[in-house]
Short mmCIF file of C-alpha atoms and ligand atoms in Angstrom, two decimals:
data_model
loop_
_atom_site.label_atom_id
_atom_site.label_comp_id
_atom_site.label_asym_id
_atom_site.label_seq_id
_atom_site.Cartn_x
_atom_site.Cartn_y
_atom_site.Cartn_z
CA UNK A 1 5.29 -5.90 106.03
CA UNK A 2 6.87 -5.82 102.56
CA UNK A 3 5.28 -7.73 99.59
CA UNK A 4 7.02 -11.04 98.37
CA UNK A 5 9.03 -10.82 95.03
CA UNK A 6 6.82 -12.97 93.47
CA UNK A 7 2.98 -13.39 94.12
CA UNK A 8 1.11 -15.96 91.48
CA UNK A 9 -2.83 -16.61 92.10
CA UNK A 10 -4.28 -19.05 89.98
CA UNK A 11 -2.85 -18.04 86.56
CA UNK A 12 -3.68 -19.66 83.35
CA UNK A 13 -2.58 -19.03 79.99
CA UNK A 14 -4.38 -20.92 76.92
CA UNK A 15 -3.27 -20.61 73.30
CA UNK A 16 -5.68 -22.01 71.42
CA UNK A 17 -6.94 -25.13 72.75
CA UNK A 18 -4.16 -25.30 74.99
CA UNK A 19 -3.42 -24.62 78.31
CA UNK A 20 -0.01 -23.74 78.75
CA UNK A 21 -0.40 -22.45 82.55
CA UNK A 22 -3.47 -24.41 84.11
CA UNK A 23 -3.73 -22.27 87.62
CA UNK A 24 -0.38 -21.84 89.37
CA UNK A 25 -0.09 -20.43 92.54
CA UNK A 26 3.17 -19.48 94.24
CA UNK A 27 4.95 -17.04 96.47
CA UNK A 28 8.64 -16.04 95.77
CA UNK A 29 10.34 -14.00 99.08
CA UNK A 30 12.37 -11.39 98.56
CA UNK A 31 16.05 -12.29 98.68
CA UNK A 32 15.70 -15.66 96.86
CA UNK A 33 16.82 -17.83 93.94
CA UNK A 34 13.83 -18.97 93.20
CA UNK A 35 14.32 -21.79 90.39
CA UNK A 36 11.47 -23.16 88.32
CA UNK A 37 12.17 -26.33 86.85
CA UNK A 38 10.18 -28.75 84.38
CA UNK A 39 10.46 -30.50 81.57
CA UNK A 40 10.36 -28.80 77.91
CA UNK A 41 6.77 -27.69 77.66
CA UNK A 42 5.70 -27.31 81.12
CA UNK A 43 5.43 -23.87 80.98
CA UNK A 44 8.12 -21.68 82.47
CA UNK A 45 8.82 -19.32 79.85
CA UNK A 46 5.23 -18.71 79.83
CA UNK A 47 5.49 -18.55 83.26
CA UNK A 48 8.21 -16.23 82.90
CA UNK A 49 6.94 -13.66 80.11
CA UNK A 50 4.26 -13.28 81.76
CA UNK A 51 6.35 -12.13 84.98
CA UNK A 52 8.28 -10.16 82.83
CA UNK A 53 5.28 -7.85 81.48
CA UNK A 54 6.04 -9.42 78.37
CA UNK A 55 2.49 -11.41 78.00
CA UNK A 56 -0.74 -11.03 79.71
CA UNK A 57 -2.37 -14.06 81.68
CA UNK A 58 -5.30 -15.26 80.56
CA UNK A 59 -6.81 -15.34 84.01
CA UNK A 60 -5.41 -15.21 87.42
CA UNK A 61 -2.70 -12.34 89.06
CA UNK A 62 0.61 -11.66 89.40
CA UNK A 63 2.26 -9.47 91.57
CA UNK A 64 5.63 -8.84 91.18
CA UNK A 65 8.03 -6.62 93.84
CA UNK A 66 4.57 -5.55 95.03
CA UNK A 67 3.20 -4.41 91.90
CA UNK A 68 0.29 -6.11 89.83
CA UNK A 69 1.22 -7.16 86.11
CA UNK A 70 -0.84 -5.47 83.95
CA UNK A 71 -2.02 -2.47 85.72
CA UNK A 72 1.39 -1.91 86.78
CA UNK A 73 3.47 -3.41 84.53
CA UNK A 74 5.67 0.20 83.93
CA UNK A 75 6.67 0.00 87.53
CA UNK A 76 8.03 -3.56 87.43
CA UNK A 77 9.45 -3.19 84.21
CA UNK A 78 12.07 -0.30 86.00
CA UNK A 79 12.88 -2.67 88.45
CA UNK A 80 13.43 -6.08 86.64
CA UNK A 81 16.52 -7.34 84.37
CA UNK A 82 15.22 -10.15 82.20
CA UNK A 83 17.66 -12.63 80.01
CA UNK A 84 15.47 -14.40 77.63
CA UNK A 85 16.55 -16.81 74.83
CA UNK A 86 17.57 -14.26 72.36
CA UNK A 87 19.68 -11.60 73.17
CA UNK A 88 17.31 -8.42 72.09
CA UNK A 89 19.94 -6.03 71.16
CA UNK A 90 20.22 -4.42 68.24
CA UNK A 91 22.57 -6.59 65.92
CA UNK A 92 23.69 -3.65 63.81
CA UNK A 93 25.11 -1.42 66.41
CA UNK A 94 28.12 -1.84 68.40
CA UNK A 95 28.02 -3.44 71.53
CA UNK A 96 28.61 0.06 73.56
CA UNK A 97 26.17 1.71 71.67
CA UNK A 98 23.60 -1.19 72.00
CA UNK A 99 24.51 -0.76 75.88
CA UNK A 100 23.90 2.96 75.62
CA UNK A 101 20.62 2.76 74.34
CA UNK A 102 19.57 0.52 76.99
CA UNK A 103 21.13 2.74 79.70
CA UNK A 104 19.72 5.94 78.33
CA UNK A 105 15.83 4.13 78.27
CA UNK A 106 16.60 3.45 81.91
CA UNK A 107 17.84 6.83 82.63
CA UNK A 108 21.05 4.87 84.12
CA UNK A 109 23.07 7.96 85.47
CA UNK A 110 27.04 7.45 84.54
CA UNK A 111 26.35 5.21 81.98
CA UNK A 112 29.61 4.89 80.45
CA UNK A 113 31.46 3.96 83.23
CA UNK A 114 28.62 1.25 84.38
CA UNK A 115 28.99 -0.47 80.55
CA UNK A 116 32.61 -0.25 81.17
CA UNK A 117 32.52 -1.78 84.56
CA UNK A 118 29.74 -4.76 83.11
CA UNK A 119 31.32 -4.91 79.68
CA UNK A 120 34.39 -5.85 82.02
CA UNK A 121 33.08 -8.32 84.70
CA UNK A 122 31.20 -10.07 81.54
CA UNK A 123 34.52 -10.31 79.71
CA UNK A 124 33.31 -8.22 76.59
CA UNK A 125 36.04 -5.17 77.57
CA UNK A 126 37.67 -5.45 74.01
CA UNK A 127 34.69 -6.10 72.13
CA UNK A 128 32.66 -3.06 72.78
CA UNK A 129 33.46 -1.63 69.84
CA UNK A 130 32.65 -4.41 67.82
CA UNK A 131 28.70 -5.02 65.94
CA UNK A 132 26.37 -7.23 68.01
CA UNK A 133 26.16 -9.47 65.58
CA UNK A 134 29.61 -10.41 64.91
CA UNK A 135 28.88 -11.72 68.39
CA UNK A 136 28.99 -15.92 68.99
CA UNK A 137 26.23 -16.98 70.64
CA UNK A 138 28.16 -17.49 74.22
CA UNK A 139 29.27 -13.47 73.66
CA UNK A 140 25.38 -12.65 72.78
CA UNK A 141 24.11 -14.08 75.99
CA UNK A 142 27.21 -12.09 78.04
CA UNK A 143 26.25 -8.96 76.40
CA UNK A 144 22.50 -9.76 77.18
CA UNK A 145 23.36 -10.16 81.00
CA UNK A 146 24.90 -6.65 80.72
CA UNK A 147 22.15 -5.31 79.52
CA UNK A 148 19.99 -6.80 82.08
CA UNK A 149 21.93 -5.92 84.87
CA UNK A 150 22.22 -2.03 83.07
CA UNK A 151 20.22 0.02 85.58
CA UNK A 152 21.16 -2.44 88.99
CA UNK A 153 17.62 -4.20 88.99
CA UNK A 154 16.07 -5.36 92.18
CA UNK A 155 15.00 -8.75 90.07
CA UNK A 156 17.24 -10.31 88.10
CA UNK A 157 14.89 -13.08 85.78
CA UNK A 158 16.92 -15.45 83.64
CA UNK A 159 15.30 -18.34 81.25
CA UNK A 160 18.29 -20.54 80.19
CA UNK A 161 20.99 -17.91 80.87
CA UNK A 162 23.64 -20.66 81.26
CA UNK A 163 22.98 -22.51 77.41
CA UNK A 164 25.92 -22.05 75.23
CA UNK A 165 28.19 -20.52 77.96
CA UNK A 166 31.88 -21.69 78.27
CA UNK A 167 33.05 -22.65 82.04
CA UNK A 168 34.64 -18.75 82.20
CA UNK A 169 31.02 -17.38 81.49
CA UNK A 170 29.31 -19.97 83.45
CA UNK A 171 31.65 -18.90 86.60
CA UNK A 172 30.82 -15.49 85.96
CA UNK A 173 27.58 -16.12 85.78
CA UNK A 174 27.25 -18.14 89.26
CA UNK A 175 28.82 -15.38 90.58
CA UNK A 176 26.55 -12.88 89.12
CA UNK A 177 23.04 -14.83 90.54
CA UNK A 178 25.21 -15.39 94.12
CA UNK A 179 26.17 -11.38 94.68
CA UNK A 180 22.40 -10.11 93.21
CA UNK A 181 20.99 -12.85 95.80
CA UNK A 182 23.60 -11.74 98.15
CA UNK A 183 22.74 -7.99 98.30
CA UNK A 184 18.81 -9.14 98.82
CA UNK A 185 17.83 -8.62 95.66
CA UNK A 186 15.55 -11.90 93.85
CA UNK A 187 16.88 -13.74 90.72
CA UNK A 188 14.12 -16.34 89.24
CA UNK A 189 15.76 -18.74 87.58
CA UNK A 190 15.04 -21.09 84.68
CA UNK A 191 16.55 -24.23 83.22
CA UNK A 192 16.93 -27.47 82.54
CA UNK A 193 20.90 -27.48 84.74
CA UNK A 194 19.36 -29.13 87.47
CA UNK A 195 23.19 -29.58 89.87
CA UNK A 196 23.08 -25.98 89.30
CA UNK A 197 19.77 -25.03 90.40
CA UNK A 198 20.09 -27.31 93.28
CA UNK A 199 23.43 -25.52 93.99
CA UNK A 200 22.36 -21.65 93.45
CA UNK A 201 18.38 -22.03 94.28
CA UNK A 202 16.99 -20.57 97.59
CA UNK A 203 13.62 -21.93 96.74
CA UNK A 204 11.70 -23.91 93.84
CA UNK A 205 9.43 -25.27 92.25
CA UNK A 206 8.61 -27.82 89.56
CA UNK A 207 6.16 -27.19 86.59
CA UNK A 208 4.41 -30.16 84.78
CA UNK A 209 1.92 -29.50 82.17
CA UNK A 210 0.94 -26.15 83.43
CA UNK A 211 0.86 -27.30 86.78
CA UNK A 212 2.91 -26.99 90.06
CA UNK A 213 4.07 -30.51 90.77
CA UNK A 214 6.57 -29.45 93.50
CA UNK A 215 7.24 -26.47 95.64
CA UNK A 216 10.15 -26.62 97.65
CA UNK A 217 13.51 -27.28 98.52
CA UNK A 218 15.94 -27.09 95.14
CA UNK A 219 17.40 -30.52 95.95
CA UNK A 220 14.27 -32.27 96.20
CA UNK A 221 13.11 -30.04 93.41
CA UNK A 222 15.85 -31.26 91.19
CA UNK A 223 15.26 -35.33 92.07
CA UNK A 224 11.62 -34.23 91.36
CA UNK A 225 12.06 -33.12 87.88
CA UNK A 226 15.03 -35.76 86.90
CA UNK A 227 11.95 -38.09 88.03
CA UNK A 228 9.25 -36.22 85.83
CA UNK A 229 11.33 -36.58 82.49
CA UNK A 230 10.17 -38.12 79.83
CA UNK A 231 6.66 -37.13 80.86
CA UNK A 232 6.53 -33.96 78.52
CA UNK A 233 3.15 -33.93 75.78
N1 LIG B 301 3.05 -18.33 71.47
C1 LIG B 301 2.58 -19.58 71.65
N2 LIG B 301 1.60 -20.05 70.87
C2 LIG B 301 1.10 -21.30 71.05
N3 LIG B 301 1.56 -22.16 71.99
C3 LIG B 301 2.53 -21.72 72.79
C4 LIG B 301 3.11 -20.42 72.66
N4 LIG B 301 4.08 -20.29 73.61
C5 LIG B 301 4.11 -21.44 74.27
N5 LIG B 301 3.19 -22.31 73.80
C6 LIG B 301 2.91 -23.67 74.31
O1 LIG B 301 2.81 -23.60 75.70
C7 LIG B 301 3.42 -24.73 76.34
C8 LIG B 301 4.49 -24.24 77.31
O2 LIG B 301 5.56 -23.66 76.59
P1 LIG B 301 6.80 -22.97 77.30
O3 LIG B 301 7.59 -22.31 76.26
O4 LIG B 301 6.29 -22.15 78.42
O5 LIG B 301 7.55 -24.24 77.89
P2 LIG B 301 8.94 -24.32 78.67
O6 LIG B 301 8.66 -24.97 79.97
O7 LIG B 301 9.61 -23.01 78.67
O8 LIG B 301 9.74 -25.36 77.76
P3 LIG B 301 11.33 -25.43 77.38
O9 LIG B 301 11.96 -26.19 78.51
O10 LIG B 301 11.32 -26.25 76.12
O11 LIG B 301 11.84 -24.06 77.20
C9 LIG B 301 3.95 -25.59 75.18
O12 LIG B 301 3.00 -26.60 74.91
C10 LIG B 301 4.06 -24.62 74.02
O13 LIG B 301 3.87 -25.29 72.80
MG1 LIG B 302 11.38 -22.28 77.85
#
C-alpha cells in the first residue's frame, strides 16, 4: 500500500508561551486538494512550514509523500513546490535567471524550455527579462508559482496563493491546482477564499486555535469556518 500525502500525529508547535499547533492529527490521500481553513491565527502556516521542512515541530510527526520531516526532510524537499507569502526569489536578478537558479538546484533537465513553457502559462513570457523586483505584487506571486512548479513536484503546497491575483491569474491559477490534482499529484491548500476552497478542495479541514475543529467535506468545511469567525485570540 502506498503512504498518504500527508500523515500528522499529534503535532504541537509552542513559541514562547504559546501554542500555535496544540496536537493535530490528520491524514491527506494522495491525489487530493486538501484545504486547511481557519481563521487568522489558527495555525496553518505553521501548519504549513512545518510540512514544508521549513520549521521543526515541537513534538509530534509528520510524514509527508511517505517520508518523515526532519529525518527526511531532503527527500521531501525534491518532491514538494511550496508558494508562501513572499515570493523568495532573488529581487536583483531577472526573472529567467531567478528561474534558472531554481531549475539548476533541482537539477531540472531542459530548463530553458520548462521556464519558457511556465513563464508562458503564468503570463510572465515578456517579462523574463525584466528584474524581480520591478515585479507588482500579482506578477511576484505568478513568478513564485513558476518557480514552484520548476522541477514538476508531486506536492504542490500553497498558503494564500490567490491574494493579490487579478481574475486572469486567479483562472490560471484554478487551473493550475485542477491539472496537478488531475494528474494524481496532492496540492494543500491555504486561505481564507472559502467559495474557492469549497469549489477546488478534495478534502479539509478547519484549524481553530491550534486545533482541528473540522475534518471533512470542503463545503461543510467552508460553513464551518464562516461560522468560527470572529473567534480568533
Ligand atoms: N515565529 C513566530 N513567533 C512567535 N509566534 C508565532 C510565530 N509564527 C506564528 N506565531 C503565532 O502562532 C499562531 C499561529 O500563526 P499562523 O501564522 O500559523 O496563523 P495562520 O492560521 O496562518 O493565520 P493567517 O490566516 O493570519 O495567515 C499565532 O498566534 C501567531 O502569532
Ligand atoms: Mg498564514
Amino acid at each position: 500500500m502506498t503512504s498518504p500525502a500527508l500523515r500528522v500525529h499529534n503535532v504541537w508547535k509552542r513559541f514562547g508561551s504559546r501554542d500555535a499547533l496544540a496536537g493535530v492529527s490528520l491524514e491527506a490521500p494522495r491525489g487530493s486538494c486538501f484545504a486547511m481553513l481557519g481563521h487568522n491565527g489558527s495555525g496553518k502556516t505553521t501548519l504549513l512550514r512545518i510540512l514544508a521542512t521549513l520549521s521543526a515541530p515541537t513534538e509530534g510527526e509528520a510524514q509527508v509523500l511517505g517520508h518523515a520531516v526532519g529525518a527526511e526532510s531532503g527527500a521531501i524537499r525534491g518532491k514538494i513546490g511550496v508558494v508562501l507569502d513572499r515570493h523568495l526569489l532573488p529581487r536583483d536578478f531577472a526573472l529567467r535567471d531567478a528561474l534558472r537558479m531554481y531549475a539548476d538546484l533541482y537539477g531540472v533537465r531542459d530548463a530553458n524550455a520548462r521556464i519558457e513553457d511556465l513563464a508562458a502559462r503564468l503570463g510572465l513570457a515578456r517579462r523574463l527579462r525584466d528584474p524581480v523586483r520591478t515585479f507588482s505584487r500579482g506578477m511576484g506571486q505568478r513568478a513564485s508559482i513558476c518557480r514552484a512548479l520548476l522541477h514538476d513536484p508531486e506536492m504542490l503546497i500553497l498558503d494564500e496563493p490567490f491574494t493579490g491575483l487579478d481574475a486572469a491569474a486567479l483562472a490560471i491559477t484554478d487551473e493550475v491546482i485542477q491539472e496537478t490534482v488531475a494528474e494524481g499529484r496532492t496540492v494543500v491548500l491555504v486561505t481564507h477564499d472559502l467559495e474557492r476552497a469549497a469549489r477546488l478542495a478534495t478534502h479539509s479541514v478547519v484549524l481553530s486555535n491550534g486545533k482541528k475543529t473540522f475534518d471533512g467535506d470542503p463545503v461543510e468545511a467552508a460553513a464551518a469556518a464562516t461560522a468560527g469567525r470572529g473567534l480568533a485570540g
